[in-house]
Tab-separated table of C-alpha atoms and ligand atoms in Angstrom:
chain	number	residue	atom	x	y	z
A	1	UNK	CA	113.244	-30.461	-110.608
A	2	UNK	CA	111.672	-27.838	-108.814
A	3	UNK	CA	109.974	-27.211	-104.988
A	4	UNK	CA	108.127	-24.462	-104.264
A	5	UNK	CA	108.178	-22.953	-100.859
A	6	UNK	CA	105.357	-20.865	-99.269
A	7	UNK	CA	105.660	-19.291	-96.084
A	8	UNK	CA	103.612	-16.733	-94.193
A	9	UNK	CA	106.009	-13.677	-96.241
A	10	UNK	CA	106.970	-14.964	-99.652
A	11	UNK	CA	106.679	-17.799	-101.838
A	12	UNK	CA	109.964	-19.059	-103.199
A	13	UNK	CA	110.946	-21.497	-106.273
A	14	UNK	CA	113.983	-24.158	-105.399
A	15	UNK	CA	115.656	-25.522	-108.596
A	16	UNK	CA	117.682	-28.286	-108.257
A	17	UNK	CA	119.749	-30.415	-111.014
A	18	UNK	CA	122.872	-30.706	-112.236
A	19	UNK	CA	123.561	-27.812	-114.243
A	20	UNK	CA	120.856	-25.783	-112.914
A	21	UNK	CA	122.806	-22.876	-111.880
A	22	UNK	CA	122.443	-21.942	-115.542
A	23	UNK	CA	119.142	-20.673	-114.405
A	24	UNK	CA	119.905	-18.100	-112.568
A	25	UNK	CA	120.718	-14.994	-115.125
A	26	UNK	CA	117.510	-15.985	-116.592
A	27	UNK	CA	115.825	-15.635	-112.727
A	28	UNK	CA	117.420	-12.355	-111.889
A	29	UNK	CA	116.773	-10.946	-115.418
A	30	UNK	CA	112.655	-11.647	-114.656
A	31	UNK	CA	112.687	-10.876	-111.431
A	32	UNK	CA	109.562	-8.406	-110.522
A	33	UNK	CA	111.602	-5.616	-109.288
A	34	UNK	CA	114.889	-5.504	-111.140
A	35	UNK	CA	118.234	-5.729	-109.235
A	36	UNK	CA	120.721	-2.302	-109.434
A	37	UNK	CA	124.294	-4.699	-108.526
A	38	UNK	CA	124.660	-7.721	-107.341
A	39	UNK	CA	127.241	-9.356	-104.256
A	40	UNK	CA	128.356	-12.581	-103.995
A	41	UNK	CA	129.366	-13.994	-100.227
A	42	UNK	CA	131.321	-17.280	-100.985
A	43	UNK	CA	134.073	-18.963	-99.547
A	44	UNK	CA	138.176	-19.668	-100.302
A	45	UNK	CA	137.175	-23.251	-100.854
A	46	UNK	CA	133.701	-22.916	-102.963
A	47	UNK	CA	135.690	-20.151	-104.704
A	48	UNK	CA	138.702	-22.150	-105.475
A	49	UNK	CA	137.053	-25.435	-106.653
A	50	UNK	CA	133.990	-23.645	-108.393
A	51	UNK	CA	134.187	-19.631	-109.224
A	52	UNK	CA	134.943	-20.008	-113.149
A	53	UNK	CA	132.362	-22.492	-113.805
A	54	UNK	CA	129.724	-20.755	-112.092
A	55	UNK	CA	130.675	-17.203	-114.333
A	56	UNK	CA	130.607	-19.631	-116.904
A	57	UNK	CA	127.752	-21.729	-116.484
A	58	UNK	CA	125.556	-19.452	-115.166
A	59	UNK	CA	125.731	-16.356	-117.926
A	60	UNK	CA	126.305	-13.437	-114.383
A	61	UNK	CA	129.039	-11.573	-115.233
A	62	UNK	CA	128.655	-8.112	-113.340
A	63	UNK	CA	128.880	-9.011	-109.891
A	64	UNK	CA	131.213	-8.757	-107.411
A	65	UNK	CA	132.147	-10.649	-104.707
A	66	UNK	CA	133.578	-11.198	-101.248
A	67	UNK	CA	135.243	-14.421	-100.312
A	68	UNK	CA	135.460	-15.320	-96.381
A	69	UNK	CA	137.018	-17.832	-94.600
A	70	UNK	CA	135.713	-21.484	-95.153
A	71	UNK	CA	133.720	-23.284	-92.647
A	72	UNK	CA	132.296	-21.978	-89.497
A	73	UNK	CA	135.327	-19.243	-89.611
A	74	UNK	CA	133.219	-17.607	-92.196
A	75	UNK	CA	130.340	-17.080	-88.874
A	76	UNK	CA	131.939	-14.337	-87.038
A	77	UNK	CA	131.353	-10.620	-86.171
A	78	UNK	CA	134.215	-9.564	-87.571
A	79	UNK	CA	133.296	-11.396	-91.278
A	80	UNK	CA	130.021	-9.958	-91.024
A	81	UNK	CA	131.640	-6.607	-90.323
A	82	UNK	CA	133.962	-7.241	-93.435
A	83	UNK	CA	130.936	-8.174	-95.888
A	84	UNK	CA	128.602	-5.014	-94.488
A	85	UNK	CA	131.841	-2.388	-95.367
A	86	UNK	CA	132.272	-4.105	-98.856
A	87	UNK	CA	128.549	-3.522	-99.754
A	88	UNK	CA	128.992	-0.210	-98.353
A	89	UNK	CA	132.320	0.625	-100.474
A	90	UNK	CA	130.912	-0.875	-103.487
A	91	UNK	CA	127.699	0.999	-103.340
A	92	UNK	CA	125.367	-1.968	-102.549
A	93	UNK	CA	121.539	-0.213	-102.395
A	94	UNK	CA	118.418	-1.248	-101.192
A	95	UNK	CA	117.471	-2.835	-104.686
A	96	UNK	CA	120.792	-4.737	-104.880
A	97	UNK	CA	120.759	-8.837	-104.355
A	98	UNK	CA	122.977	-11.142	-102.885
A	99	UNK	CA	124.618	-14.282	-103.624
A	100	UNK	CA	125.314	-16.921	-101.303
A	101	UNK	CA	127.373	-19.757	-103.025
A	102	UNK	CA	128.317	-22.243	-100.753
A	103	UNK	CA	127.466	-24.390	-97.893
A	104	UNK	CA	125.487	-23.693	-94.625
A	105	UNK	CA	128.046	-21.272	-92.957
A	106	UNK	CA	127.994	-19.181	-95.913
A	107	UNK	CA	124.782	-19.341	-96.469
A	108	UNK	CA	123.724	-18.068	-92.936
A	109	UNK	CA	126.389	-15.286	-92.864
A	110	UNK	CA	125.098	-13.941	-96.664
A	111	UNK	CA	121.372	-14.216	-95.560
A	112	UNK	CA	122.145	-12.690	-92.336
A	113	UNK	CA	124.206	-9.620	-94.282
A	114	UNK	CA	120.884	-9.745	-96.662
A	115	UNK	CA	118.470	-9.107	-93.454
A	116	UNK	CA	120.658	-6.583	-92.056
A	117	UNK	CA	121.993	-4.465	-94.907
A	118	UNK	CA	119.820	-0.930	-95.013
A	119	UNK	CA	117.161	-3.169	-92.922
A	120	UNK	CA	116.961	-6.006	-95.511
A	121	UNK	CA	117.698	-6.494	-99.174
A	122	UNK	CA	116.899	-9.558	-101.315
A	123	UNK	CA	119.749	-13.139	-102.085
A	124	UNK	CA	119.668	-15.652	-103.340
A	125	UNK	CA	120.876	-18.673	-102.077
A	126	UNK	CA	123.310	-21.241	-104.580
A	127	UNK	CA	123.635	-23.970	-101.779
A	128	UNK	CA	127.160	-26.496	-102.560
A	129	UNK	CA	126.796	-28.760	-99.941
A	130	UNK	CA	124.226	-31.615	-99.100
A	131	UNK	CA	123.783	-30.514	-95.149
A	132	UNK	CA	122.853	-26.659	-96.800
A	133	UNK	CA	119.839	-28.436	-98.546
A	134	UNK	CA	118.249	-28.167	-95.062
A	135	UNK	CA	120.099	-24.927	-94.252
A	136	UNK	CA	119.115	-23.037	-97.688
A	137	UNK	CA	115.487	-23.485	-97.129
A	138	UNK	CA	113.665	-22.109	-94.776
A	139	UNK	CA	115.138	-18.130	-93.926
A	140	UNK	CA	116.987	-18.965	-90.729
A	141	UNK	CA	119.930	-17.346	-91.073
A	142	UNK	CA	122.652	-16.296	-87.992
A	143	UNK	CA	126.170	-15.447	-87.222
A	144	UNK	CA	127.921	-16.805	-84.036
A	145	UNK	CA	128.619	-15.484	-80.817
A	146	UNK	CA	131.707	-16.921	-78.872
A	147	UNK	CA	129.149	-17.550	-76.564
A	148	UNK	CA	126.668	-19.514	-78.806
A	149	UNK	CA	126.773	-20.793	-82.177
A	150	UNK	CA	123.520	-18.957	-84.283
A	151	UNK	CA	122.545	-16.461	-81.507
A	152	UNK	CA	122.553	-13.477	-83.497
A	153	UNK	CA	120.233	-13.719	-86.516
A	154	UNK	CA	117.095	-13.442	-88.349
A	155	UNK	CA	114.317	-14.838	-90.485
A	156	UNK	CA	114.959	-13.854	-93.856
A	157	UNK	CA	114.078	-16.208	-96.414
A	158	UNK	CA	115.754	-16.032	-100.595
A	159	UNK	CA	113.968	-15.067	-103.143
A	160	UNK	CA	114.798	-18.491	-104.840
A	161	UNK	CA	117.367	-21.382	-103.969
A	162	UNK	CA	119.409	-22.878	-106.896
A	163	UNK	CA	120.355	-25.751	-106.039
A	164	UNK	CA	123.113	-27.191	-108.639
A	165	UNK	CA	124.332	-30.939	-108.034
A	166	UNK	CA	127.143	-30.620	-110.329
A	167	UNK	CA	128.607	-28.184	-107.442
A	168	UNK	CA	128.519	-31.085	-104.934
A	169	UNK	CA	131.144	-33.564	-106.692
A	170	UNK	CA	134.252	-31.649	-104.858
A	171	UNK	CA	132.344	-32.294	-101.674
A	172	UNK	CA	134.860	-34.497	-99.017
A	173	UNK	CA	133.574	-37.535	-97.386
A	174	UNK	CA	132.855	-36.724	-94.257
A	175	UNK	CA	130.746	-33.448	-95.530
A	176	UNK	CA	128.816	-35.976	-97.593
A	177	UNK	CA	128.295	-37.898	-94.451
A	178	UNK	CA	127.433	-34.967	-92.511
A	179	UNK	CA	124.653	-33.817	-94.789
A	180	UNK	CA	123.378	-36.870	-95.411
A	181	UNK	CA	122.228	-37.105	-91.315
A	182	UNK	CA	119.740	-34.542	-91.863
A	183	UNK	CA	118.651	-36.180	-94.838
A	184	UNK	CA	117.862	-39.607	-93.108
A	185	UNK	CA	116.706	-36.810	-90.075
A	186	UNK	CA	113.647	-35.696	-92.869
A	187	UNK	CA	112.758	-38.579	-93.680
A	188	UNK	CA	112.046	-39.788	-89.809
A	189	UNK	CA	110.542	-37.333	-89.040
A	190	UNK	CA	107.963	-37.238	-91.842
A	191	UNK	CA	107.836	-40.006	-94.254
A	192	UNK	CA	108.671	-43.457	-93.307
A	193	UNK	CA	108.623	-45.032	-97.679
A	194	UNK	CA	111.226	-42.115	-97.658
A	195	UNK	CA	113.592	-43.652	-94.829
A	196	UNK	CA	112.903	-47.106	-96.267
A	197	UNK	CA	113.371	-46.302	-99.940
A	198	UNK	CA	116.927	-44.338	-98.515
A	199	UNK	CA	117.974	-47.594	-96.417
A	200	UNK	CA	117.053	-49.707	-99.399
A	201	UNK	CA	118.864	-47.650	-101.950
A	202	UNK	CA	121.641	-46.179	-100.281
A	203	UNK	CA	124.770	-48.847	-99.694
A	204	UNK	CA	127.321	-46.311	-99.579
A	205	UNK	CA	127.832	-42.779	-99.013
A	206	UNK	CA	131.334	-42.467	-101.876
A	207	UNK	CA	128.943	-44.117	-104.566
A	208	UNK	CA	125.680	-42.127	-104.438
A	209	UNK	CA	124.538	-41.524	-107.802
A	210	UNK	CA	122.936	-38.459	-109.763
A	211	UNK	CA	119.355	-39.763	-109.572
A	212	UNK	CA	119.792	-40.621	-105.746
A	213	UNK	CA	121.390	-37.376	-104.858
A	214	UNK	CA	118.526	-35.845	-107.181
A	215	UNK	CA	115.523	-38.003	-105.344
A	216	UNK	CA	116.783	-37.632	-101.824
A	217	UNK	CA	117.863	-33.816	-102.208
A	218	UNK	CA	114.865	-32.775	-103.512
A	219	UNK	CA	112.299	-35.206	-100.949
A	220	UNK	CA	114.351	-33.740	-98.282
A	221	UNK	CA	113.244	-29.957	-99.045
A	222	UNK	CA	110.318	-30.525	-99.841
A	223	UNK	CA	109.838	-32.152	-96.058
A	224	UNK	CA	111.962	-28.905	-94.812
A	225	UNK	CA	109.729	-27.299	-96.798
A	226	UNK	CA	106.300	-28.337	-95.109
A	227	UNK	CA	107.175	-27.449	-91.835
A	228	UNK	CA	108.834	-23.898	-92.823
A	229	UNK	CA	105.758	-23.707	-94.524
A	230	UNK	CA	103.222	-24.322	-91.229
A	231	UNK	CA	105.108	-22.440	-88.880
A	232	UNK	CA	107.935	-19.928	-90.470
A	233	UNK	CA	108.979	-18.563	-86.999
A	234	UNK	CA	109.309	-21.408	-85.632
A	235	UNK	CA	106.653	-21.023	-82.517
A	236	UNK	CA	105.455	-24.630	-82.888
A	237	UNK	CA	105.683	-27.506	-85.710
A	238	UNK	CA	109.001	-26.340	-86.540
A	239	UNK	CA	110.913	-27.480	-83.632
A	240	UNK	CA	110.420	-31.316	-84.842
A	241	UNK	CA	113.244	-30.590	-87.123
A	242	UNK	CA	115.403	-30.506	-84.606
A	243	UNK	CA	115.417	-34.172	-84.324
A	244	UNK	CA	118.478	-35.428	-82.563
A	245	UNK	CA	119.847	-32.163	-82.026
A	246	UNK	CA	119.214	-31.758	-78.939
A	247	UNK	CA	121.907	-34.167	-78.164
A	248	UNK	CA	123.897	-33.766	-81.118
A	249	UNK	CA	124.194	-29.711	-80.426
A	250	UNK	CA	125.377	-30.533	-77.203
A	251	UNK	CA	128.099	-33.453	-78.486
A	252	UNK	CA	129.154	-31.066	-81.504
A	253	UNK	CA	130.090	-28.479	-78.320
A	254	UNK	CA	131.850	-30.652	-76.325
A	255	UNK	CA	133.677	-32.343	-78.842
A	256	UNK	CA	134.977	-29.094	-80.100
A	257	UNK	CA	133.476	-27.901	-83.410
A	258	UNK	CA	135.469	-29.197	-86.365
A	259	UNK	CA	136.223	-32.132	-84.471
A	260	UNK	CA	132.297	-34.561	-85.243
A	261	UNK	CA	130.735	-32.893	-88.085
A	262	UNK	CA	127.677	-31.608	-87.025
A	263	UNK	CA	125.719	-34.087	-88.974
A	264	UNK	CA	127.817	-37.133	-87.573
A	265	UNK	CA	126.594	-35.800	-84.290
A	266	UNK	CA	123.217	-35.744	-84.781
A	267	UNK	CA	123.431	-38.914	-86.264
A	268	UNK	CA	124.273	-39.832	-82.558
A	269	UNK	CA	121.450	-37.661	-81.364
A	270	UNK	CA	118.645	-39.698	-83.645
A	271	UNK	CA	120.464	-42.577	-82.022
A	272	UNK	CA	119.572	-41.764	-78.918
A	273	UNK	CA	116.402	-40.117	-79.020
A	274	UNK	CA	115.122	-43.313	-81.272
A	275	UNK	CA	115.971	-45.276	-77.549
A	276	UNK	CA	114.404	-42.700	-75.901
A	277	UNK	CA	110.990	-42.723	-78.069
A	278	UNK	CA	110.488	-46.516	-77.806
A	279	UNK	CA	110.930	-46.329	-74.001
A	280	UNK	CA	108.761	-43.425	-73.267
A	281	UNK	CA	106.103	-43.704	-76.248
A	282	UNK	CA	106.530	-47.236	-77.207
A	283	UNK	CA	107.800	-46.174	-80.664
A	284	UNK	CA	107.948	-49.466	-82.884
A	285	UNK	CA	111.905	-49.781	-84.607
A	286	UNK	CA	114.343	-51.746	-85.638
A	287	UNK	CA	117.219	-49.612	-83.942
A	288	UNK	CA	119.537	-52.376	-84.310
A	289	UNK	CA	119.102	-52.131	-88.492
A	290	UNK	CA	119.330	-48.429	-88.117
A	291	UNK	CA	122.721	-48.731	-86.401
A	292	UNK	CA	124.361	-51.479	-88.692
A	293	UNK	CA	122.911	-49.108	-91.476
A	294	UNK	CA	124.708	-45.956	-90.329
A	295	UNK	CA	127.773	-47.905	-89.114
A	296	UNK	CA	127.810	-49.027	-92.997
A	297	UNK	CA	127.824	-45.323	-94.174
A	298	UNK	CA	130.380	-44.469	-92.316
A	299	UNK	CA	128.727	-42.726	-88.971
A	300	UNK	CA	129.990	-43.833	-85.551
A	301	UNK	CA	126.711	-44.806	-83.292
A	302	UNK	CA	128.472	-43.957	-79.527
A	303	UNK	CA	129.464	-40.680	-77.652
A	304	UNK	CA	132.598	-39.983	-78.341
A	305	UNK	CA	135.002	-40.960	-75.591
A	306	UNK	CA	135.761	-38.860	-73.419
A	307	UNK	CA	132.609	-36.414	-72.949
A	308	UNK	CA	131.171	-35.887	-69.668
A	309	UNK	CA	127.663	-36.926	-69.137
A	310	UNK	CA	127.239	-33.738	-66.345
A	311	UNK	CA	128.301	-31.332	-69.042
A	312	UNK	CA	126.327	-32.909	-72.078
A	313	UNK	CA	123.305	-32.498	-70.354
A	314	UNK	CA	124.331	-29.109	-68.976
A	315	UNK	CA	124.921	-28.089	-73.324
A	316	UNK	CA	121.365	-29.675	-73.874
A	317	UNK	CA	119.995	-27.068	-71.225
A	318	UNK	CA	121.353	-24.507	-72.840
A	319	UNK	CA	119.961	-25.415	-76.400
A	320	UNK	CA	117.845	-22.223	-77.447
A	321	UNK	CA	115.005	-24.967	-77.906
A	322	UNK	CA	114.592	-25.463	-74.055
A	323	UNK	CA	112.914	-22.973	-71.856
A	324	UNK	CA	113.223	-22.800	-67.796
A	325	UNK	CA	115.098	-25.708	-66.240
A	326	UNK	CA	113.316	-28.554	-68.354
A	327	UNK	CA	114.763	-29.997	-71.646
A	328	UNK	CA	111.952	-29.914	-74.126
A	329	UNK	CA	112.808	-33.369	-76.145
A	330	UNK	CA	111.511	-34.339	-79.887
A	331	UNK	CA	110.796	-37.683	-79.722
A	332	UNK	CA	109.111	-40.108	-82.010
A	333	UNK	CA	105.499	-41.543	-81.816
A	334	UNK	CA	106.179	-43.476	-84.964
A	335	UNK	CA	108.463	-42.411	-88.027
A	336	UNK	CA	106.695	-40.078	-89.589
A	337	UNK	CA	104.905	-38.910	-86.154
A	338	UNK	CA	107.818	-36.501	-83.967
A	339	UNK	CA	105.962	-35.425	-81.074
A	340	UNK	CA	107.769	-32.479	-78.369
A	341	UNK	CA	108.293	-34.140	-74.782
A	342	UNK	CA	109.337	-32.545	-72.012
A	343	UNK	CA	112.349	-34.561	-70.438
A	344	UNK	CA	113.713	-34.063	-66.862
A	345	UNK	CA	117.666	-33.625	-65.816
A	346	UNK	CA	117.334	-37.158	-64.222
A	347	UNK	CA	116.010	-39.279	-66.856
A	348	UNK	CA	117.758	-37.721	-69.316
A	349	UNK	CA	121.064	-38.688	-67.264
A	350	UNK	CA	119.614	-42.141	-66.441
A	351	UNK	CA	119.130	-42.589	-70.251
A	352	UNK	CA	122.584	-41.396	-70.942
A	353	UNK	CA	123.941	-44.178	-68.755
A	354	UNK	CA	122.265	-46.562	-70.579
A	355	UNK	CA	123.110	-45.517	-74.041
A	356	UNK	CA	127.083	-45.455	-73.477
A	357	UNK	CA	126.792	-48.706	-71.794
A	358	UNK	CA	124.387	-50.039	-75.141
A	359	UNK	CA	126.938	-49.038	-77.771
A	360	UNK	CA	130.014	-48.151	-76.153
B	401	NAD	P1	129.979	-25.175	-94.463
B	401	NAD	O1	129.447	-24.067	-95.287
B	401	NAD	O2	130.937	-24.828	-93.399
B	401	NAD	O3	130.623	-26.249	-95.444
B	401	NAD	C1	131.400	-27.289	-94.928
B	401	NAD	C2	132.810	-27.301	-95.546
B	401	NAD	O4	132.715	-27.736	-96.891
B	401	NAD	C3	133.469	-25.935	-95.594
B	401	NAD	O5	134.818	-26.085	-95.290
B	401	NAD	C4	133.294	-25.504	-97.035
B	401	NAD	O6	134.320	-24.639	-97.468
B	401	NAD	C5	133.351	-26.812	-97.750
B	401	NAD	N1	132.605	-26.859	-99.001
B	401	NAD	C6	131.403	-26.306	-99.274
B	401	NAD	N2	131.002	-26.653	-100.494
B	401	NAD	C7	131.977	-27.437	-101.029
B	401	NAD	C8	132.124	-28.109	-102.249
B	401	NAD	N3	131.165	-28.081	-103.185
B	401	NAD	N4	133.257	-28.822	-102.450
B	401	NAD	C9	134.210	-28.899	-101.486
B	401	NAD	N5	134.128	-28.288	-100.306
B	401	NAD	C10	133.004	-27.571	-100.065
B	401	NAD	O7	128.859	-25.946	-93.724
B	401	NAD	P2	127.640	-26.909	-94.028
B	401	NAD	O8	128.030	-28.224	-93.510
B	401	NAD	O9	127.151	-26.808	-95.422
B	401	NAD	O10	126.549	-26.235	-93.075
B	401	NAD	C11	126.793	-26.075	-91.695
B	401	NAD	C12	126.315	-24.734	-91.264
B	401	NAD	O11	124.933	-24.614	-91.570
B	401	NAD	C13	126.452	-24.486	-89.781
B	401	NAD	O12	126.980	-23.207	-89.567
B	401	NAD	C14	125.018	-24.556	-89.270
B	401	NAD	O13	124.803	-23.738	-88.152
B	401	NAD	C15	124.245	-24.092	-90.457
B	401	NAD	N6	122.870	-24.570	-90.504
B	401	NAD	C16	121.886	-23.674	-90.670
B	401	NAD	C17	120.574	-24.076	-90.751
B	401	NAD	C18	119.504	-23.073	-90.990
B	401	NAD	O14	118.317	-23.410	-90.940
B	401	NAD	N7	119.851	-21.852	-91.266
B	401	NAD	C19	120.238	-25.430	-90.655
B	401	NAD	C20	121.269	-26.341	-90.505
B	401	NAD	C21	122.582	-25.905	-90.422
B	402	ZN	ZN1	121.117	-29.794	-88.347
């Protein structure tokens, strides 16, 4: 299968399949400008589970590559420090590519090395989890600050995303679960025979098959892809995607990251801002189904115990997304329909009340 992205800069093919990685000697062979070397970023995990089938299977053999930390570890200063002095010792050039093989962390450290490197080179993203299907496309791509996750970064978007399922198999549950959120999160957000079709089809998140992970993996981008495409820099349309974020951000902080997967948290977040939507814009849904449904799949549907409701909504006024004192909210008119409210301190605390008592 294959999704093409357009954006105000570039235009960019996404290949997805099992197997496709075989694809991509062919891609870097054709490419326009030729490539003088090529780096990958990957991780200890990716790299342990997947290196020798991707020399094999994808027909690169000159390359070299830099493995980081797994996880969010891989997001630091001094990682990004590390990957800069490798290209620099190995001679990287402005007509060299990178690699990023692996999941969302890698892939916003190696695009963020990409942007940065002698003011921007060209990579590639090879994307091995199911939450980097929304974190491959699009050209967001950020290192942490111990003061805020993604505050340094860029826009850079890949010259192509290749997207091979066969990758995911090694994937643990609760990653699966985790990426899976922002898959239902597309589909609410724009396309509601897409979030039926998924509740329909989807019983459990251990037995997903080829042709599901295919159909969902590839709907989802091409969603991602329509609002990268309307509004790269994110100055308007864009912000819908962060659906339950908002709260999920601030639950993922308080929590401790590591400790809810960031797409078990906004799971929480859609939760929530589902209530919210049918309260303040009389939003039609069956929130009880949705609940059951994610409860099913694994997801827990409360705040965790233990998290202040002062300090969540203190993380949610942080969020990059809001702007003054007032919490700029994406809410639902009707799936398919996000709309951008703006939510006071209050309400949003009255709301919180009634959400832990709801589920709790
Ligand atoms: P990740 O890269 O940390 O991967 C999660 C874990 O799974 C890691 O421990 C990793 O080593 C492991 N892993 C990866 N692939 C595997 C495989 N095939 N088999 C077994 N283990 C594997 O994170 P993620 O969940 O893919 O993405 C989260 C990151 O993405 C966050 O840093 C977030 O900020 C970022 N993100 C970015 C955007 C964007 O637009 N740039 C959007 C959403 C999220
Ligand atoms: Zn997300």
């Amino acid at each position: 299968q294959q999704v093409k992205i357009v954006t105000g800069t570039n235009s960019y093919p996404v290949y997805i399949g099992s197997g496709a990685i075989h694809l991509l000697n062919d891609f870097i062979q054709n490419a326009a400008d030729g490539f003088t070397s090529i780096m990958m970023i990957t991780d200890e995990t990716v790299a342990e589970h997947h290196l020798v089938s991707f020399r094999e299977t994808s027909g690169l053999d000159e390359f070299i590559v830099k493995t980081v930390p797994s996880g969010e570890k891989a997001k630091t200063f001094e990682v990004y420090y590390d990957c800069l002095s490798y290209a620099l010792e190995n001679k990287l050039d402005r007509k060299s590519l990178i690699i990023s093989f692996g999941g969302g962390a890698v892939g916003d450290l190696a695009g963020f090395v990409a942007a940065t490197y002698m003011r921007g080179i060209r990579f590639i993203q090879a994307p091995t989890t199911i939450l980097a299907h929304d974190s491959a496309v699009g050209g967001k791509v950020a290192v942490n600050h111990p003061l805020g996750k993604n505050m340094i970064g860029a826009f850079h978007q890949p010259e192509a995303v290749i997207y091979d399922l066969d990758f995911l198999k090694t994937l643990p549950a609760h990653e699966v679960r985790s990426g899976f959120a922002e898959v239902i999160k597309h589909s609410l957000i724009r396309d509601e025979n897409f979030y039926r079709w998924l509740k329909e089809e989807i019983h459990s998140l251990d037995a997903i098959t080829d042709y599901q992970m295919l159909e969902f993996l590839t709907k989802g981008i091409s969603i991602k892809g329509t609002f990268v495409a309307e509004d790269e820099k994110e100055k308007g349309i864009r912000a819908f995607l962060n659906f339950g974020h908002t709260l999920g951000h601030a639950i993922e902080a308080e929590a401790g990251y590591g400790k809810v997967t960031h797409g078990e948290a906004v799971a929480i977040g859609m939760l929530f801002a589902i209530g919210l939507s049918m309260d303040l814009l009389g939003l039609e849904f069956n929130i009880v189904e949705l609940k059951l449904w994610l409860k099913k799949l694994g997801y827990k549907t409360s705040i965790p115990k233990g998290l202040e409701r002062e300090r969540l909504i203190q993380r949610m006024k942080q969020d990059k997304k809001s702007v003054g004192g007032t919490i700029h909210y994406v809410l639902l008119e009707k799936v398919g329909k996000p709309a951008l409210i703006e939510i006071d301190e209050k309400t949003l605390m009255t709301y919180l009340e009634i959400f832990e008592k709801e589920v709790g």
